[in-house]
Structures are given as structure tokens and as C-alpha cells.
PDB file of C-alpha atoms and ligand atoms in Angstrom:
ATOM      1  CA  MET A 294       8.597 -84.075  31.402  1.00  0.00           C
ATOM      2  CA  ARG A 295       7.563 -87.225  33.213  1.00  0.00           C
ATOM      3  CA  LEU A 296      10.348 -88.983  34.887  1.00  0.00           C
ATOM      4  CA  THR A 297       9.826 -93.061  34.965  1.00  0.00           C
ATOM      5  CA  ARG A 298      11.569 -95.919  35.301  1.00  0.00           C
ATOM      6  CA  ARG A 299      13.618 -98.335  32.793  1.00  0.00           C
ATOM      7  CA  HIS A 300      11.350-101.527  33.587  1.00  0.00           C
ATOM      8  CA  PHE A 301      12.838-104.447  34.868  1.00  0.00           C
ATOM      9  CA  LEU A 302      11.608-107.232  33.496  1.00  0.00           C
ATOM     10  CA  GLY A 303      12.946-109.243  30.609  1.00  0.00           C
ATOM     11  CA  ALA A 304      16.763-108.494  29.118  1.00  0.00           C
ATOM     12  CA  GLY A 305      16.474-105.096  28.695  1.00  0.00           C
ATOM     13  CA  GLY A 306      15.949-105.549  32.731  1.00  0.00           C
ATOM     14  CA  ALA A 307      19.024-107.540  32.986  1.00  0.00           C
ATOM     15  CA  PHE A 308      20.920-105.596  31.168  1.00  0.00           C
ATOM     16  CA  ALA A 309      19.884-102.507  33.415  1.00  0.00           C
ATOM     17  CA  ALA A 310      20.787-104.516  36.722  1.00  0.00           C
ATOM     18  CA  ALA A 311      24.206-105.387  35.089  1.00  0.00           C
ATOM     19  CA  ALA A 312      24.759-102.055  34.196  1.00  0.00           C
ATOM     20  CA  GLY A 313      24.444-100.526  38.029  1.00  0.00           C
ATOM     21  CA  LEU A 314      21.368 -99.176  37.541  1.00  0.00           C
ATOM     22  CA  ALA A 315      19.462-101.164  40.285  1.00  0.00           C
ATOM     23  CA  PRO A 316      21.117 -99.942  43.366  1.00  0.00           C
ATOM     24  CA  LEU A 317      20.338 -96.255  41.739  1.00  0.00           C
ATOM     25  CA  LEU A 318      17.117 -96.582  41.332  1.00  0.00           C
ATOM     26  CA  ALA A 319      16.620 -98.338  44.532  1.00  0.00           C
ATOM     27  CA  GLY A 320      18.062 -95.321  46.054  1.00  0.00           C
ATOM     28  CA  ARG A 321      15.395 -93.627  45.320  1.00  0.00           C
ATOM     29  CA  GLY A 322      12.673 -95.123  47.410  1.00  0.00           C
ATOM     30  CA  ALA A 323      10.961 -98.304  47.457  1.00  0.00           C
ATOM     31  CA  ARG A 324       8.117 -97.210  44.384  1.00  0.00           C
ATOM     32  CA  ALA A 325      11.081 -96.537  42.050  1.00  0.00           C
ATOM     33  CA  ALA A 326      11.880 -99.958  42.264  1.00  0.00           C
ATOM     34  CA  GLN A 327       8.575-101.348  40.804  1.00  0.00           C
ATOM     35  CA  PRO A 328       8.829-102.549  37.543  1.00  0.00           C
ATOM     36  CA  ARG A 329       8.085-100.657  34.390  1.00  0.00           C
ATOM     37  CA  ALA A 330       6.381-103.258  31.761  1.00  0.00           C
ATOM     38  CA  TYR A 331       5.892-101.036  28.664  1.00  0.00           C
ATOM     39  CA  PRO A 332       2.986-101.972  25.745  1.00  0.00           C
ATOM     40  CA  TYR A 333       5.630-103.262  23.489  1.00  0.00           C
ATOM     41  CA  THR A 334       8.130-106.559  24.817  1.00  0.00           C
ATOM     42  CA  LEU A 335       9.787-108.930  22.835  1.00  0.00           C
ATOM     43  CA  SER A 336      12.464-110.939  24.420  1.00  0.00           C
ATOM     44  CA  ASP A 337      15.884-110.920  24.052  1.00  0.00           C
ATOM     45  CA  ALA A 338      16.302-113.079  20.973  1.00  0.00           C
ATOM     46  CA  GLN A 339      13.212-111.833  19.175  1.00  0.00           C
ATOM     47  CA  TRP A 340      14.914-108.477  19.351  1.00  0.00           C
ATOM     48  CA  ARG A 341      18.292-109.511  18.188  1.00  0.00           C
ATOM     49  CA  ALA A 342      16.352-111.366  15.253  1.00  0.00           C
ATOM     50  CA  LYS A 343      14.063-107.936  14.481  1.00  0.00           C
ATOM     51  CA  LEU A 344      16.909-105.320  15.150  1.00  0.00           C
ATOM     52  CA  THR A 345      20.075-104.823  13.000  1.00  0.00           C
ATOM     53  CA  PRO A 346      23.626-105.170  15.278  1.00  0.00           C
ATOM     54  CA  ALA A 347      23.590-101.506  15.384  1.00  0.00           C
ATOM     55  CA  GLN A 348      19.826-100.443  15.738  1.00  0.00           C
ATOM     56  CA  TYR A 349      20.116-103.440  18.768  1.00  0.00           C
ATOM     57  CA  GLU A 350      23.144-101.823  20.439  1.00  0.00           C
ATOM     58  CA  VAL A 351      21.460 -98.519  20.392  1.00  0.00           C
ATOM     59  CA  LEU A 352      18.061 -99.506  21.458  1.00  0.00           C
ATOM     60  CA  ARG A 353      18.321-102.252  23.804  1.00  0.00           C
ATOM     61  CA  ARG A 354      22.107-101.663  25.363  1.00  0.00           C
ATOM     62  CA  ALA A 355      21.808 -98.134  25.610  1.00  0.00           C
ATOM     63  CA  GLY A 356      24.487 -97.733  22.965  1.00  0.00           C
ATOM     64  CA  THR A 357      25.452 -94.709  21.458  1.00  0.00           C
ATOM     65  CA  GLU A 358      26.052 -93.978  17.633  1.00  0.00           C
ATOM     66  CA  ARG A 359      29.455 -92.186  16.158  1.00  0.00           C
ATOM     67  CA  PRO A 360      28.381 -88.999  15.391  1.00  0.00           C
ATOM     68  CA  TYR A 361      28.159 -87.950  12.048  1.00  0.00           C
ATOM     69  CA  THR A 362      27.085 -91.205  10.924  1.00  0.00           C
ATOM     70  CA  SER A 363      23.801 -91.492  10.580  1.00  0.00           C
ATOM     71  CA  PRO A 364      21.725 -90.007   7.286  1.00  0.00           C
ATOM     72  CA  LEU A 365      18.943 -88.939   9.959  1.00  0.00           C
ATOM     73  CA  ASN A 366      21.123 -85.793  10.593  1.00  0.00           C
ATOM     74  CA  ASP A 367      20.821 -84.551   6.896  1.00  0.00           C
ATOM     75  CA  GLU A 368      17.290 -85.176   6.362  1.00  0.00           C
ATOM     76  CA  HIS A 369      15.671 -81.812   5.702  1.00  0.00           C
ATOM     77  CA  ARG A 370      12.034 -83.248   4.694  1.00  0.00           C
ATOM     78  CA  ALA A 371       9.100 -82.697   6.271  1.00  0.00           C
ATOM     79  CA  GLY A 372       7.487 -85.671   7.658  1.00  0.00           C
ATOM     80  CA  THR A 373       7.568 -88.218  11.114  1.00  0.00           C
ATOM     81  CA  PHE A 374      10.599 -89.909  12.855  1.00  0.00           C
ATOM     82  CA  ALA A 375       9.746 -92.959  14.437  1.00  0.00           C
ATOM     83  CA  CYS A 376      11.341 -95.569  16.582  1.00  0.00           C
ATOM     84  CA  ALA A 377      13.053 -98.278  15.111  1.00  0.00           C
ATOM     85  CA  GLY A 378      11.901-100.768  17.839  1.00  0.00           C
ATOM     86  CA  CYS A 379       8.129-100.640  17.657  1.00  0.00           C
ATOM     87  CA  ALA A 380       7.170 -98.148  14.850  1.00  0.00           C
ATOM     88  CA  GLN A 381       5.795 -95.568  17.259  1.00  0.00           C
ATOM     89  CA  ASN A 382       5.987 -91.886  16.143  1.00  0.00           C
ATOM     90  CA  LEU A 383       8.678 -89.926  18.326  1.00  0.00           C
ATOM     91  CA  PHE A 384       9.361 -86.652  16.724  1.00  0.00           C
ATOM     92  CA  SER A 385       7.983 -84.564  14.137  1.00  0.00           C
ATOM     93  CA  SER A 386      10.514 -82.487  11.211  1.00  0.00           C
ATOM     94  CA  THR A 387       8.704 -79.360  12.700  1.00  0.00           C
ATOM     95  CA  THR A 388      10.497 -79.892  15.926  1.00  0.00           C
ATOM     96  CA  LYS A 389      14.418 -80.614  14.077  1.00  0.00           C
ATOM     97  CA  PHE A 390      17.423 -78.109  14.316  1.00  0.00           C
ATOM     98  CA  ASP A 391      20.942 -78.669  13.721  1.00  0.00           C
ATOM     99  CA  SER A 392      22.437 -78.685  16.929  1.00  0.00           C
ATOM    100  CA  GLY A 393      26.157 -79.264  15.119  1.00  0.00           C
ATOM    101  CA  THR A 394      26.802 -82.353  17.143  1.00  0.00           C
ATOM    102  CA  GLY A 395      26.350 -84.984  15.348  1.00  0.00           C
ATOM    103  CA  TRP A 396      23.083 -86.467  16.218  1.00  0.00           C
ATOM    104  CA  PRO A 397      19.790 -85.981  14.858  1.00  0.00           C
ATOM    105  CA  SER A 398      18.449 -83.193  17.116  1.00  0.00           C
ATOM    106  CA  PHE A 399      14.853 -81.795  18.257  1.00  0.00           C
ATOM    107  CA  TRP A 400      13.527 -79.625  20.807  1.00  0.00           C
ATOM    108  CA  GLN A 401      10.308 -81.602  21.818  1.00  0.00           C
ATOM    109  CA  PRO A 402       9.143 -84.851  21.228  1.00  0.00           C
ATOM    110  CA  LEU A 403       5.292 -85.683  19.969  1.00  0.00           C
ATOM    111  CA  ASP A 404       3.177 -86.384  23.365  1.00  0.00           C
ATOM    112  CA  HIS A 405       3.736 -88.687  25.606  1.00  0.00           C
ATOM    113  CA  ALA A 406       5.858 -90.470  23.017  1.00  0.00           C
ATOM    114  CA  VAL A 407       9.243 -91.206  25.096  1.00  0.00           C
ATOM    115  CA  ASP A 408       9.879 -91.270  28.832  1.00  0.00           C
ATOM    116  CA  THR A 409      13.337 -89.697  30.280  1.00  0.00           C
ATOM    117  CA  LEU A 410      15.641 -91.778  33.001  1.00  0.00           C
ATOM    118  CA  GLU A 411      18.234 -90.417  34.952  1.00  0.00           C
ATOM    119  CA  ASP A 412      21.645 -92.193  33.684  1.00  0.00           C
ATOM    120  CA  ARG A 413      25.112 -91.852  35.577  1.00  0.00           C
ATOM    121  CA  SER A 414      26.723 -94.078  33.329  1.00  0.00           C
ATOM    122  CA  PHE A 415      30.737 -92.969  32.519  1.00  0.00           C
ATOM    123  CA  GLY A 416      30.611 -91.061  35.429  1.00  0.00           C
ATOM    124  CA  MET A 417      28.233 -88.433  33.995  1.00  0.00           C
ATOM    125  CA  ARG A 418      24.815 -87.284  35.008  1.00  0.00           C
ATOM    126  CA  ARG A 419      22.565 -87.177  32.440  1.00  0.00           C
ATOM    127  CA  THR A 420      18.984 -87.946  31.469  1.00  0.00           C
ATOM    128  CA  ALA A 421      18.256 -90.886  29.022  1.00  0.00           C
ATOM    129  CA  VAL A 422      15.410 -90.912  26.398  1.00  0.00           C
ATOM    130  CA  ASN A 423      13.367 -94.037  26.034  1.00  0.00           C
ATOM    131  CA  CYS A 424      10.691 -95.436  23.571  1.00  0.00           C
ATOM    132  CA  SER A 425       7.411 -94.799  25.828  1.00  0.00           C
ATOM    133  CA  ASN A 426       6.169 -98.141  23.784  1.00  0.00           C
ATOM    134  CA  CYS A 427       8.978-100.325  23.677  1.00  0.00           C
ATOM    135  CA  GLY A 428      11.146 -98.916  25.993  1.00  0.00           C
ATOM    136  CA  GLY A 429      14.220 -98.696  23.220  1.00  0.00           C
ATOM    137  CA  HIS A 430      16.992 -96.696  24.000  1.00  0.00           C
ATOM    138  CA  LEU A 431      17.180 -93.330  21.613  1.00  0.00           C
ATOM    139  CA  GLY A 432      19.074 -91.026  23.096  1.00  0.00           C
ATOM    140  CA  HIS A 433      19.658 -88.117  25.772  1.00  0.00           C
ATOM    141  CA  VAL A 434      17.927 -84.883  26.120  1.00  0.00           C
ATOM    142  CA  PHE A 435      19.710 -81.346  27.780  1.00  0.00           C
ATOM    143  CA  ASP A 436      18.823 -78.256  28.545  1.00  0.00           C
ATOM    144  CA  ASP A 437      20.877 -76.396  26.479  1.00  0.00           C
ATOM    145  CA  GLY A 438      18.514 -76.205  23.021  1.00  0.00           C
ATOM    146  CA  PRO A 439      16.233 -74.015  21.423  1.00  0.00           C
ATOM    147  CA  ARG A 440      13.249 -72.188  22.100  1.00  0.00           C
ATOM    148  CA  PRO A 441      10.992 -72.925  22.771  1.00  0.00           C
ATOM    149  CA  THR A 442      11.264 -75.280  25.262  1.00  0.00           C
ATOM    150  CA  GLY A 443      15.673 -75.250  25.962  1.00  0.00           C
ATOM    151  CA  LEU A 444      15.550 -78.275  25.492  1.00  0.00           C
ATOM    152  CA  ARG A 445      17.898 -80.660  23.534  1.00  0.00           C
ATOM    153  CA  TYR A 446      16.520 -84.239  22.527  1.00  0.00           C
ATOM    154  CA  CYS A 447      20.177 -85.802  21.444  1.00  0.00           C
ATOM    155  CA  MET A 448      19.213 -88.709  19.335  1.00  0.00           C
ATOM    156  CA  ASN A 449      20.882 -91.505  17.717  1.00  0.00           C
ATOM    157  CA  GLY A 450      19.672 -91.762  14.388  1.00  0.00           C
ATOM    158  CA  VAL A 451      20.143 -95.833  14.311  1.00  0.00           C
ATOM    159  CA  ALA A 452      17.103 -95.674  16.639  1.00  0.00           C
ATOM    160  CA  MET A 453      14.599 -93.976  14.466  1.00  0.00           C
ATOM    161  CA  ARG A 454      12.985 -94.506  10.760  1.00  0.00           C
ATOM    162  CA  PHE A 455      11.821 -91.568   8.907  1.00  0.00           C
ATOM    163  CA  THR A 456       8.827 -91.390   6.872  1.00  0.00           C
ATOM    164  CA  PRO A 457       8.055 -88.105   4.841  1.00  0.00           C
ATOM    165  CA  GLN A 458       5.228 -86.662   4.632  1.00  0.00           C
ATOM    166  CA  ALA A 459       2.561 -88.008   1.751  1.00  0.00           C
TER     167      ALA A 459
HETATM  168 ZN1   ZN B 171      10.152 -97.895  20.464  1.00  0.00          ZN
END
């Protein structure tokens, strides 16, 4: 798993700094303070125009949807889950499992689809998962998942779009 940093450009960076991530990253060495520019970048105003308020809250402000609210919990068809922000494919249905948490869960993302980032918000130490193309916050990854990876990618359904296999 690659460990990368949230970018510090644009509105997302401003939020990251406001949320106290800047001191955390600065403490991890000079290299960690380098800006990370994602390939797909929009201004905050453009994101607000593009996304629904619920999508914006999760993807651009690292919010969390209420459990059991996403229709994707019960999506069991073969297909692909993509980022609701930039449409990059993130997860295959073949790695989806029922975690019982109320959030769509996967044991493995598609290759190079996501970045991970240490998240110490709310007094917890978690690993946040971002889209590697737009930097949008998707959810968190935990190490209590099923085989073969033992990982549980706990995703916000509102941050994704599902396309059934043709
Ligand atoms: Zn994205």
C-alpha cells in the first residue's frame, strides 16, 4: 500500500490545514510537507457546482455519511464502483463484501486507484483513503477485513457511482 499525502493546493489544502493536518504532516519530515497535486483538480467553487451537497461534504470535506443510508450497501451486481468526483474507477464488485457496518466495504481497491493518508481526527488514529486522481476523500481502511488481504476499505457510498457490467 502506498502512503501518500493530501495535497496542499486549492481549497482541499486549505481545509486540510484548517483541520490541523498541516502540523501533523510537518512533523513527519520536510519531504512530507511537499505539496501533492492530483491530476484532476478543480477550484472549490467548481467542486461545489459539480457535486451534490452530500457528495461535497464527504469528498471535499472528509465527511462521513450516516451508516445504512447508501443504496450501494445492497448493490450486489457485477460491475465497477467509480469516484463520484472524477469518475476514476476505484473498486471491482469482485472485492466487495458485507462488513455489517452499514458502509459499502471492499477488501482491495483497483491498482493505483486510491491513496492513503494518516488521519488523527476525532481523537482516533485511522488511515484515510482518497481517490488517487482527484484527491477526494472516500473513507478509511482498517486491518480487520477478510482474506486474502485482511483489509477492510470502509467507503462512503455517496462518494462513489456504480456501473453494472455490460
Ligand atoms: Zn476522484
